[in-house]
Amino acid sequence: MNEEILLQNIILHENAYFFIKENSQYLTKRLIKTTFEEASQDKQGRFLLNIHKKPYVINEREIYYSIAIFKYIKKPSFIEESIVGWEETKLAYICLIDFENHIVIAKRNISKINDFLSLFEPLDYDVMTSIFSNENTSFEKLSMDNMNISDKAIRQKSLESNNLKDNVSTFGLQGYILNNVRVNNDDSKIALSLNASRINQLGPKNNFEGFLKWSDKVVESIKDCTLKISFLSSFATSVDYTKYKDVLNPTAILIILNKLYKEYEENKIKRCFIKVKINNEYIERDINLLSILKHFEKLIEIEFTNGGYHLKHELIKDLFLFKNNKSITLRSAKLAKVHVEYENDLSFPILSVLNWTKSYIITFDNPELIYCNRKLFKDSRLLGNLEGLLKIFIPYSELENVSSEKGSFRITSTLFDTNSVFGFVEEEFMANHDYFICDDLYKEWADHIGLSENTISFYHSKYKDSNFSASDFQDIIGQALKNLGNLSPGEDQWSLKENYWQRTYKNDGIVTQISRIRTGQDEEDVIEYFKKVKGYPNIKKQVFIVINFISKAALEDRLMKLQNAEYFVERNEVIQILWFVSSLISSCYEANTEVYICCRP
């Protein structure tokens, strides 16, 4: 068959990646040829189809298309060593459509073209959502990433309905980055992958000429786009990274590992190995990647040194962050030796995987800015609503006099020391509840739990001899976030608590006379009451964080200085605390839970 007949036999879904070119010049044949060669390094035999920069006239305008199709053979993922006759033969294709100012890419089973993709800019979120939304659009499905920098926060959410704008509150959506959307316009369904700049018109496949015409129609819509305010405008919006790049001073980073864990779940990762050169020969040694990843599951502080922005990590000492012209990436000579091999036998350095997938959130000394999904976002609400944010802080003069978290213990102790945080909690709050339980230690839901006809309250306590410690604050916030779900426990959790709550309190090897049921008859009575009130439709859920190492007045002073762009010593710590508080408020709102922080005046 000649090329024309082969092209007529190709049918494609109206599904492609759309990018903007930095200049209005068409791609050169040399660049196209190089890209096709890189994409087909593992091909078997010659190209089945290989067309470079062929012109096509549409609506009196000339565009160019290029397409390559090839065969490759791979070992199935369910066998360890290659066996003759057990190979899988697959086809791959890559199609480039050049619109002078835009480039459209359709591909299948293609990798190794990241250098080529880096030459172009993805479409802005606002553009993609504007060209496919109007007042009659139904938003059927959304998936989003959380910008919350707490390692205990829910990282991703997916929602689906006939029309989400009718039943989803827009409050708090500003803290989420929209990733995928499915919209319905007059029974025409379109799926948008905003973080990948991909547009998918759901429906039957089209012939190659029809695919060209569809691509042209979308490009014209992009060129003529007028930005619109819609339901999707409630999500986080990006700003031009290049305008801020020179004044960005990173302060902390949270590396997101969900995508790697998901690839493990889907058996896409075959192995992880260290690749080192010994006597001019590369040696590979398999390692357990999961044991490495667990060391990165927390916010990491960044310090500026002569070598650049250094991540203060206890395991990897040479991990640095670099501000590039268009993005921010991670580098480490030590981690460069750690490779991940996938089921398709391709392997990449672990840092390349993290950088390609944009798997981190970065905060800066400007608290309104945050970097996520390879884009810079600005959230003016943080400093714009300080009065509202400070309302969750409740000052108690008694917390100025505490000297420990739990006090000292004796076998005759029946109460926590009055000058401890635990003692303060029981003195201040126990009388407000019908039942009060000390759940501290061993898979605790909270340090104290208070139950009444109207409320279920969790109390999380922490004492530290510090001032404005972001890491100490992160610990207690993380404890509160990971236990939000336990405000409404499942039926499988009661047996553990029944055995635990019947005991007296034990700490430092001392078994005291402090009953874990601080107010109430016995553990069975408490559990029956808990089961009853958690089922009340109007029950009020509350979280109290009780700390001694933050003063409300001092925090308010620092936040006002932050708002006025004034310098102060604890600036970076206060910025992180601001983000943690904002994240806590958002998470509690989504869980329909009130939150309060009890602190020094």
Coordinates of C-alpha atoms in Angstrom, one line a residue:
M1 CA 0.0 0.0 0.0
N2 CA 1.2 3.5 -0.7
E3 CA 1.1 6.3 1.9
E4 CA -2.2 7.7 0.8
I5 CA -4.0 4.4 1.1
L6 CA -2.4 3.8 4.5
L7 CA -3.5 7.1 5.8
Q8 CA -7.1 6.5 4.6
N9 CA -7.0 3.3 6.6
I10 CA -6.1 5.1 9.9
I11 CA -8.9 5.9 12.3
L12 CA -8.3 8.0 15.4
H13 CA -10.3 9.3 18.3
E14 CA -10.6 13.1 18.5
N15 CA -8.1 13.0 21.3
A16 CA -4.9 15.0 21.3
Y17 CA -2.5 17.2 23.2
F18 CA -2.5 20.9 22.3
F19 CA 0.5 23.2 22.9
I20 CA 1.5 26.8 22.1
K21 CA 4.8 27.4 20.2
E22 CA 7.1 30.2 21.3
N23 CA 7.4 31.5 17.8
S24 CA 5.4 31.3 14.6
Q25 CA 7.8 29.2 12.7
Y26 CA 6.9 25.7 11.4
L27 CA 8.8 22.8 12.8
T28 CA 11.8 21.8 10.7
K29 CA 12.0 18.4 9.1
R30 CA 15.2 17.8 11.0
L31 CA 13.5 18.3 14.4
I32 CA 10.6 16.1 13.3
K33 CA 13.0 13.3 12.1
T34 CA 15.0 13.5 15.4
T35 CA 11.9 13.3 17.5
F36 CA 10.5 10.3 15.6
E37 CA 13.9 8.5 16.0
E38 CA 13.9 9.2 19.7
A39 CA 10.4 8.0 20.1
S40 CA 11.1 4.8 18.2
Q41 CA 14.3 3.7 19.7
D42 CA 12.8 0.3 20.5
K43 CA 11.1 -0.3 17.2
Q44 CA 11.4 -3.7 15.4
G45 CA 12.4 -3.3 11.8
R46 CA 11.6 -0.3 9.7
F47 CA 8.9 2.3 10.1
L48 CA 5.5 1.0 8.9
L49 CA 4.7 4.6 8.0
N50 CA 7.0 7.6 8.3
I51 CA 5.8 11.0 6.9
H52 CA 7.6 14.2 7.6
K53 CA 6.0 17.7 7.2
K54 CA 3.4 17.0 4.6
P55 CA 1.3 20.1 3.7
Y56 CA -2.5 20.0 4.0
V57 CA -4.8 22.9 3.0
I58 CA -7.8 23.6 5.2
N59 CA -10.1 26.6 5.0
E60 CA -7.6 28.2 2.6
R61 CA -4.8 27.9 5.2
E62 CA -1.8 25.6 4.9
I63 CA -0.9 23.3 7.8
Y64 CA 1.6 20.5 8.0
Y65 CA 1.3 17.0 9.4
S66 CA 3.8 14.3 10.3
I67 CA 3.1 10.8 11.4
A68 CA 5.2 7.7 12.3
I69 CA 3.9 4.2 13.0
F70 CA 6.2 1.4 14.0
K71 CA 6.2 -2.1 15.6
Y72 CA 8.1 -3.0 18.8
I73 CA 8.4 -6.2 20.8
K74 CA 8.5 -6.4 24.5
K75 CA 8.7 -9.1 27.2
P76 CA 5.4 -9.6 29.1
S77 CA 5.4 -8.2 32.6
F78 CA 4.4 -11.5 34.1
I79 CA 7.6 -13.4 33.2
E80 CA 11.1 -12.7 34.6
E81 CA 13.3 -13.9 31.8
S82 CA 12.6 -13.7 28.1
I83 CA 11.3 -16.9 26.5
V84 CA 11.3 -17.4 22.8
G85 CA 7.8 -17.2 21.4
W86 CA 6.5 -15.4 24.5
E87 CA 7.0 -11.9 23.2
E88 CA 4.3 -9.3 22.8
T89 CA 4.2 -7.4 19.5
K90 CA 2.7 -4.0 19.7
L91 CA 2.2 -1.0 17.4
A92 CA 2.9 2.6 18.3
Y93 CA 2.2 5.9 16.6
I94 CA 3.0 9.6 16.9
C95 CA 1.3 12.3 14.9
L96 CA 2.3 16.0 14.8
I97 CA 0.0 18.6 13.3
D98 CA 1.8 22.0 12.9
F99 CA -0.5 25.1 12.9
E100 CA 2.4 27.6 12.9
N101 CA 1.5 29.0 16.3
H102 CA 0.2 25.8 17.8
I103 CA 1.2 22.2 17.7
V104 CA -1.2 19.2 18.1
I105 CA 0.2 15.8 19.2
A106 CA -1.6 12.5 19.1
K107 CA 0.2 9.4 20.3
R108 CA 0.0 5.9 21.6
N109 CA 2.6 3.7 23.3
I110 CA 5.1 6.6 22.9
S111 CA 7.7 7.8 25.5
K112 CA 11.1 9.5 25.4
I113 CA 9.8 12.7 23.8
N114 CA 10.0 14.9 26.9
D115 CA 12.8 17.1 25.4
F116 CA 10.6 17.7 22.4
L117 CA 7.5 18.6 24.6
S118 CA 9.6 21.0 26.7
L119 CA 9.9 23.2 23.6
F120 CA 6.2 24.2 23.9
E121 CA 3.9 25.7 26.4
P122 CA 0.7 23.9 27.5
L123 CA -2.6 25.7 27.3
D124 CA -3.6 27.8 30.2
Y125 CA -6.2 26.3 32.5
D126 CA -8.5 29.3 31.9
V127 CA -8.3 28.8 28.1
M128 CA -9.1 25.1 28.1
T129 CA -12.1 25.6 30.4
S130 CA -13.4 28.7 28.6
I131 CA -13.6 27.2 25.1
F132 CA -15.7 24.3 26.3
S133 CA -18.0 26.0 28.8
N134 CA -21.0 28.3 28.6
E135 CA -24.1 29.1 30.6
N136 CA -25.7 25.8 29.5
T137 CA -22.7 23.5 30.2
S138 CA -23.1 20.6 32.6
F139 CA -20.0 19.7 34.6
E140 CA -20.3 15.9 35.0
K141 CA -16.9 14.9 36.4
L142 CA -14.0 16.6 38.2
S143 CA -10.7 15.4 39.6
M144 CA -8.5 17.8 41.6
D145 CA -5.3 18.0 43.5
N146 CA -5.1 19.5 47.0
M147 CA -2.6 22.4 47.5
N148 CA -2.7 21.6 51.2
I149 CA 1.0 21.3 52.4
S150 CA 0.1 19.0 55.3
D151 CA 1.4 15.5 54.7
K152 CA -1.8 14.1 56.3
A153 CA -4.2 16.0 54.0
I154 CA -6.4 14.3 51.4
R155 CA -4.3 14.7 48.3
Q156 CA -6.8 14.1 45.5
K157 CA -10.6 14.1 45.1
S158 CA -12.9 13.0 42.3
L159 CA -16.5 14.1 42.0
E160 CA -19.2 13.0 39.6
S161 CA -22.8 14.0 39.0
N162 CA -25.2 15.0 36.3
N163 CA -24.2 18.6 36.9
L164 CA -21.8 19.3 39.7
K165 CA -22.4 23.1 39.8
D166 CA -25.8 22.3 41.2
N167 CA -24.7 20.4 44.2
V168 CA -21.0 21.3 45.0
S169 CA -20.2 24.3 47.3
T170 CA -17.6 26.6 45.8
F171 CA -16.2 27.3 49.3
G172 CA -12.7 26.0 49.7
L173 CA -12.3 25.1 46.0
Q174 CA -9.6 27.8 45.7
G175 CA -7.3 25.4 47.5
Y176 CA -7.6 22.8 44.8
I177 CA -6.0 22.5 41.4
L178 CA -8.3 21.2 38.8
N179 CA -6.8 18.3 36.8
N180 CA -9.5 16.6 34.8
V181 CA -13.0 17.7 33.8
R182 CA -15.7 16.2 31.8
V183 CA -18.3 18.6 30.4
N184 CA -21.5 18.1 28.5
N185 CA -22.6 20.7 25.9
D186 CA -25.8 19.8 24.2
D187 CA -25.0 16.0 24.5
S188 CA -21.5 16.6 23.2
K189 CA -19.2 15.3 25.9
I190 CA -15.6 16.6 26.2
A191 CA -12.9 15.4 28.6
L192 CA -10.2 17.9 29.5
S193 CA -6.9 16.9 31.1
L194 CA -5.8 20.4 32.2
N195 CA -2.5 19.4 33.7
A196 CA -1.5 17.5 30.5
S197 CA -3.1 20.0 28.0
R198 CA -5.1 17.2 26.5
I199 CA -8.6 17.5 24.9
N200 CA -10.7 14.4 24.2
Q201 CA -13.9 14.7 22.3
L202 CA -15.8 11.6 23.4
G203 CA -17.5 9.7 20.6
P204 CA -16.7 7.4 17.6
K205 CA -13.3 7.4 15.8
N206 CA -12.7 9.5 12.8
N207 CA -10.6 9.0 9.6
F208 CA -7.3 10.8 9.4
E209 CA -8.7 13.7 7.4
G210 CA -11.5 14.1 9.9
F211 CA -9.0 14.2 12.7
L212 CA -7.1 17.0 10.9
K213 CA -10.3 19.0 10.6
W214 CA -11.2 18.5 14.2
S215 CA -7.8 19.6 15.3
D216 CA -8.1 22.7 13.2
K217 CA -11.5 23.5 14.7
V218 CA -10.1 23.3 18.2
V219 CA -7.1 25.4 17.4
E220 CA -9.3 28.1 15.9
S221 CA -11.4 28.0 19.2
I222 CA -8.2 28.5 21.1
K223 CA -7.1 31.5 19.0
D224 CA -10.5 33.1 19.3
C225 CA -10.9 32.3 23.0
T226 CA -12.4 34.9 25.3
L227 CA -11.9 34.0 29.0
K228 CA -15.1 33.4 30.9
I229 CA -16.1 33.3 34.5
S230 CA -17.8 30.0 35.2
F231 CA -18.2 27.4 38.0
L232 CA -14.6 26.3 37.3
S233 CA -13.3 29.7 38.1
S234 CA -13.8 28.8 41.8
F235 CA -10.7 26.6 41.6
A236 CA -7.1 27.8 42.0
T237 CA -5.9 29.9 39.1
S238 CA -2.3 30.1 37.9
V239 CA -0.2 33.2 37.4
D240 CA 2.8 33.7 35.0
Y241 CA 5.7 32.0 36.5
T242 CA 8.2 34.0 34.5
K243 CA 7.0 37.3 36.0
Y244 CA 7.8 36.1 39.5
K245 CA 10.7 33.7 38.9
D246 CA 13.5 36.2 40.0
V247 CA 11.8 37.1 43.3
L248 CA 10.8 33.6 44.3
N249 CA 12.5 32.4 47.5
P250 CA 11.5 28.8 48.3
T251 CA 11.0 28.0 52.0
A252 CA 9.6 24.4 52.0
I253 CA 8.6 21.5 49.8
L254 CA 6.2 18.6 50.1
I255 CA 7.0 15.8 47.7
I256 CA 3.8 14.1 46.5
L257 CA 4.2 10.3 46.2
N258 CA 0.7 9.3 45.2
K259 CA 1.5 8.8 41.5
L260 CA 4.4 6.5 42.3
Y261 CA 2.3 4.5 44.8
K262 CA -0.5 4.3 42.2
E263 CA 2.0 2.9 39.7
Y264 CA 3.0 0.3 42.2
E265 CA -0.7 -0.6 42.8
E266 CA -1.2 -1.0 39.0
N267 CA 2.0 -3.2 38.7
K268 CA 3.5 -0.7 36.3
I269 CA 6.8 -0.5 38.2
K270 CA 8.9 -3.7 37.8
R271 CA 11.8 -2.8 40.0
C272 CA 14.1 -0.1 41.4
F273 CA 17.8 -0.2 41.3
I274 CA 21.0 1.8 41.9
K275 CA 23.2 2.2 38.9
V276 CA 26.9 2.9 39.6
K277 CA 30.0 2.9 37.5
I278 CA 32.9 0.7 38.7
N279 CA 36.0 0.3 36.6
N280 CA 34.3 1.7 33.5
E281 CA 31.5 -0.7 33.9
Y282 CA 27.9 0.1 35.1
I283 CA 26.7 -2.1 37.9
E284 CA 23.0 -2.4 38.8
R285 CA 21.9 -3.4 42.3
D286 CA 18.2 -3.8 43.1
I287 CA 16.8 -1.9 46.1
N288 CA 13.5 -1.4 47.8
L289 CA 12.1 1.9 46.5
L290 CA 9.3 2.0 49.1
S291 CA 11.8 2.0 52.0
I292 CA 13.3 5.1 50.4
L293 CA 10.1 6.9 49.7
K294 CA 8.9 6.8 53.3
H295 CA 11.7 9.2 54.2
F296 CA 10.1 11.9 52.0
E297 CA 6.5 11.7 53.4
K298 CA 6.7 15.1 55.2
L299 CA 7.3 18.8 54.6
I300 CA 11.0 19.5 54.0
E301 CA 12.5 22.8 54.9
I302 CA 14.6 24.7 52.3
E303 CA 17.6 26.8 53.1
F304 CA 19.5 29.1 50.7
T305 CA 23.2 28.3 50.6
N306 CA 26.1 29.2 48.3
G307 CA 25.2 26.1 46.3
G308 CA 21.6 27.1 45.8
Y309 CA 18.3 26.1 47.5
H310 CA 19.2 23.1 49.6
L311 CA 16.6 20.7 51.0
K312 CA 17.3 19.9 54.7
H313 CA 16.7 16.2 54.4
E314 CA 18.2 13.7 56.9
L315 CA 18.9 11.0 54.3
I316 CA 19.8 12.7 51.0
K317 CA 22.2 15.5 51.9
D318 CA 22.8 16.8 48.3
L319 CA 19.2 17.4 47.3
F320 CA 18.7 20.9 45.7
L321 CA 15.9 22.8 44.1
F322 CA 16.6 24.8 40.9
K323 CA 14.6 27.7 39.4
N324 CA 14.6 27.2 35.6
N325 CA 13.2 29.6 33.0
K326 CA 9.9 27.8 32.9
S327 CA 9.8 25.4 35.9
I328 CA 11.3 24.4 39.2
T329 CA 13.1 21.1 39.4
L330 CA 14.9 18.9 41.9
R331 CA 18.5 17.7 41.5
S332 CA 20.7 15.3 43.5
A333 CA 23.8 13.4 42.4
K334 CA 23.0 10.7 44.9
L335 CA 19.4 10.2 43.7
A336 CA 20.5 10.4 40.1
K337 CA 21.9 6.9 40.6
V338 CA 18.5 5.6 41.7
H339 CA 16.4 4.3 38.8
V340 CA 12.9 3.1 38.4
E341 CA 12.2 0.4 35.7
Y342 CA 8.7 0.1 34.4
E343 CA 6.8 -2.9 32.9
N344 CA 7.7 -1.7 29.4
D345 CA 11.4 -2.2 30.3
L346 CA 12.1 1.5 30.2
S347 CA 14.0 2.9 33.2
F348 CA 14.4 6.5 34.4
P349 CA 16.1 8.2 37.3
I350 CA 13.7 8.7 40.2
L351 CA 14.2 12.4 40.2
S352 CA 13.4 12.6 36.5
V353 CA 10.1 10.8 37.3
L354 CA 9.3 13.3 40.0
N355 CA 10.2 16.3 37.8
W356 CA 8.2 15.0 34.8
T357 CA 5.2 14.3 36.9
K358 CA 5.5 17.6 38.8
S359 CA 5.1 15.7 42.0
Y360 CA 5.7 18.4 44.6
I361 CA 4.3 21.5 46.3
I362 CA 6.6 24.4 47.1
T363 CA 6.0 27.4 49.3
F364 CA 7.8 30.7 49.3
D365 CA 8.6 33.6 51.6
N366 CA 5.7 35.3 49.8
P367 CA 2.8 33.4 51.5
E368 CA 0.4 34.2 48.7
L369 CA 2.4 32.1 46.2
I370 CA 2.6 28.3 45.9
Y371 CA 4.1 26.1 43.1
C372 CA 2.2 22.9 42.2
N373 CA 1.8 20.8 39.0
R374 CA 4.5 22.9 37.3
K375 CA 2.5 26.1 37.7
L376 CA 2.6 29.0 40.0
F377 CA -0.6 29.8 41.9
K378 CA -1.5 32.9 43.8
D379 CA -4.0 32.8 46.7
S380 CA -4.7 36.3 48.1
R381 CA -7.1 34.9 50.6
L382 CA -4.4 33.9 53.1
L383 CA -3.4 37.5 54.0
G384 CA -6.7 39.0 52.9
N385 CA -8.7 37.2 55.7
L386 CA -6.4 37.4 58.7
E387 CA -9.3 38.5 60.9
G388 CA -11.3 35.5 60.1
L389 CA -8.4 33.1 60.4
L390 CA -7.4 34.4 63.9
K391 CA -10.9 33.8 65.1
I392 CA -10.2 30.1 65.5
F393 CA -7.4 30.9 68.0
I394 CA -8.8 31.0 71.6
P395 CA -6.4 32.5 74.2
Y396 CA -6.1 31.0 77.7
S397 CA -3.8 32.6 80.3
E398 CA -3.5 29.2 82.0
L399 CA -1.4 27.9 79.1
E400 CA 1.3 30.4 80.0
N401 CA 1.9 28.4 83.2
V402 CA 2.1 24.8 81.9
S403 CA 5.5 23.2 82.1
S404 CA 4.9 19.8 80.4
E405 CA 2.4 18.0 78.2
K406 CA 1.3 15.3 80.7
G407 CA 3.2 15.9 83.9
S408 CA 4.9 13.2 86.0
F409 CA 3.4 9.9 87.1
R410 CA 3.1 7.9 90.2
I411 CA 1.3 4.6 90.8
T412 CA -1.0 6.6 93.1
S413 CA -1.9 9.3 90.5
T414 CA -5.6 9.8 89.8
L415 CA -5.3 13.1 87.9
F416 CA -2.9 14.7 85.5
D417 CA -0.7 17.4 86.9
T418 CA -2.5 20.8 87.0
N419 CA 0.5 22.5 85.4
S420 CA 0.4 20.1 82.3
V421 CA -1.5 20.6 79.1
F422 CA -3.5 17.4 79.8
G423 CA -4.4 18.8 83.2
F424 CA -5.5 22.1 81.7
V425 CA -7.7 20.3 79.1
E426 CA -9.5 18.2 81.8
E427 CA -10.0 21.2 84.1
E428 CA -11.3 23.5 81.3
F429 CA -13.3 21.2 79.1
M430 CA -14.3 18.0 80.9
A431 CA -17.3 19.6 82.6
N432 CA -18.7 20.5 79.2
H433 CA -19.4 16.9 78.2
D434 CA -21.4 14.0 79.5
Y435 CA -18.6 11.6 78.8
F436 CA -14.8 12.4 78.7
I437 CA -12.2 9.8 77.6
C438 CA -8.4 9.9 77.7
D439 CA -7.5 8.1 74.4
D440 CA -3.8 9.0 74.5
L441 CA -1.2 6.5 73.2
Y442 CA -1.6 3.3 71.0
K443 CA -3.6 4.2 67.9
E444 CA -5.3 7.1 69.5
W445 CA -8.0 9.1 67.8
A446 CA -7.3 12.1 70.0
D447 CA -5.6 12.7 73.4
H448 CA -9.1 13.4 74.9
I449 CA -12.6 12.7 73.5
G450 CA -15.6 14.6 74.7
L451 CA -19.2 13.4 74.1
S452 CA -22.5 15.1 74.7
E453 CA -26.0 15.2 73.2
N454 CA -24.9 18.0 70.8
T455 CA -21.2 17.5 70.2
I456 CA -18.4 15.1 69.5
S457 CA -15.1 16.8 70.4
F458 CA -11.5 15.7 69.8
Y459 CA -8.8 17.4 71.9
H460 CA -5.2 17.2 70.6
S461 CA -2.6 18.5 73.0
K462 CA 1.1 19.3 72.6
Y463 CA 3.7 21.0 74.8
K464 CA 6.9 22.3 73.4
D465 CA 9.6 24.6 74.8
S466 CA 9.7 26.6 71.6
N467 CA 8.2 29.6 69.9
F468 CA 6.6 29.7 66.5
S469 CA 7.9 26.3 65.7
A470 CA 6.5 25.2 62.3
S471 CA 7.6 21.6 62.7
D472 CA 6.0 21.3 66.1
F473 CA 2.8 22.9 64.7
Q474 CA 2.9 20.5 61.7
D475 CA 3.0 17.5 64.0
I476 CA -0.1 18.4 65.9
I477 CA -2.0 19.6 62.8
G478 CA -1.1 16.2 61.2
Q479 CA -2.5 14.4 64.2
A480 CA -5.8 16.3 63.9
L481 CA -6.1 15.8 60.1
K482 CA -5.4 12.1 60.1
N483 CA -8.1 11.5 62.7
L484 CA -10.9 13.6 61.2
G485 CA -12.6 10.4 59.9
N486 CA -12.6 9.0 63.5
L487 CA -15.2 11.6 64.6
S488 CA -17.6 9.1 63.0
P489 CA -16.0 5.7 63.7
G490 CA -16.8 2.6 61.8
E491 CA -18.3 -0.5 63.4
D492 CA -15.1 -2.5 63.2
Q493 CA -13.2 0.0 65.5
W494 CA -15.2 -0.4 68.7
S495 CA -13.7 -3.7 70.0
L496 CA -10.2 -2.2 70.1
K497 CA -11.4 0.8 72.1
E498 CA -13.5 -1.3 74.5
N499 CA -10.4 -3.3 75.5
Y500 CA -8.3 -0.1 75.7
W501 CA -10.6 2.2 77.6
Q502 CA -11.3 -0.3 80.4
R503 CA -7.7 0.1 81.6
T504 CA -6.0 2.7 83.7
Y505 CA -3.5 5.1 82.2
K506 CA 0.0 3.8 81.7
N507 CA 3.0 6.0 80.8
D508 CA 6.8 5.9 81.3
G509 CA 6.4 2.3 82.5
I510 CA 4.2 3.4 85.4
V511 CA 0.6 2.1 85.7
T512 CA -1.3 4.9 87.4
Q513 CA -4.8 5.0 88.9
I514 CA -5.9 7.5 86.2
S515 CA -9.0 6.0 84.7
R516 CA -9.2 6.4 80.9
I517 CA -13.0 6.9 81.3
R518 CA -12.6 10.3 82.9
T519 CA -16.4 11.0 83.0
G520 CA -18.9 8.2 82.6
Q521 CA -19.8 4.7 83.9
D522 CA -17.6 2.3 82.0
E523 CA -16.3 1.6 78.5
E524 CA -19.5 -0.2 77.4
D525 CA -21.6 2.7 78.5
V526 CA -19.3 5.2 76.7
I527 CA -19.3 3.2 73.4
E528 CA -23.1 2.8 73.4
Y529 CA -23.4 6.6 73.9
F530 CA -20.8 7.3 71.2
K531 CA -22.7 5.1 68.7
K532 CA -25.9 6.8 69.5
V533 CA -24.8 10.5 69.2
K534 CA -22.7 10.0 66.1
G535 CA -25.9 9.0 64.3
Y536 CA -27.7 12.2 65.2
P537 CA -28.2 14.2 61.9
N538 CA -27.4 17.5 63.6
I539 CA -24.5 16.4 65.8
K540 CA -21.8 19.0 65.9
K541 CA -18.2 17.8 65.4
Q542 CA -15.4 19.7 66.9
V543 CA -11.6 19.6 66.9
F544 CA -9.6 21.4 69.6
I545 CA -5.8 21.8 69.2
V546 CA -4.3 22.8 72.6
I547 CA -0.7 24.1 72.5
N548 CA 1.5 26.3 74.6
F549 CA 4.2 27.4 72.0
I550 CA 2.1 30.0 70.2
S551 CA 0.8 33.3 71.5
K552 CA -2.3 34.7 69.7
A553 CA -1.2 38.3 70.2
A554 CA 2.4 37.5 69.0
L555 CA 1.0 35.6 66.0
E556 CA -1.3 38.4 65.1
D557 CA 1.6 40.8 65.3
R558 CA 3.7 38.6 63.0
L559 CA 0.9 38.1 60.5
M560 CA 0.3 41.9 60.3
K561 CA 4.0 42.4 59.6
L562 CA 3.7 39.7 57.0
Q563 CA 0.8 41.5 55.4
N564 CA 2.7 44.8 55.4
A565 CA 5.8 43.1 53.9
E566 CA 7.9 43.8 57.0
Y567 CA 10.9 41.8 57.9
F568 CA 11.0 39.7 61.2
V569 CA 13.1 36.8 62.4
E570 CA 10.4 34.1 62.4
R571 CA 9.1 35.0 58.9
N572 CA 9.5 31.6 57.3
E573 CA 8.1 29.7 60.3
V574 CA 5.1 32.0 60.4
I575 CA 4.4 31.5 56.7
Q576 CA 4.4 27.8 57.2
I577 CA 2.1 28.1 60.2
L578 CA -0.2 30.3 58.1
W579 CA -0.4 27.6 55.4
F580 CA -1.0 24.9 58.0
V581 CA -3.8 26.8 59.6
S582 CA -5.4 27.5 56.3
S583 CA -5.1 23.8 55.3
L584 CA -6.6 22.8 58.6
I585 CA -9.6 25.1 58.2
S586 CA -10.3 23.8 54.7
S587 CA -10.0 20.2 55.7
C588 CA -12.3 20.6 58.7
Y589 CA -14.8 22.5 56.6
E590 CA -15.0 19.6 54.1
A591 CA -15.4 17.2 57.0
N592 CA -18.2 19.5 58.4
T593 CA -16.2 20.0 61.6
E594 CA -15.5 23.1 63.7
V595 CA -11.9 23.7 64.6
Y596 CA -10.4 25.8 67.4
I597 CA -6.8 26.3 68.5
C598 CA -6.3 27.0 72.2
C599 CA -3.1 28.9 72.8
R600 CA -1.4 31.5 75.0
P601 CA -2.9 35.0 75.0

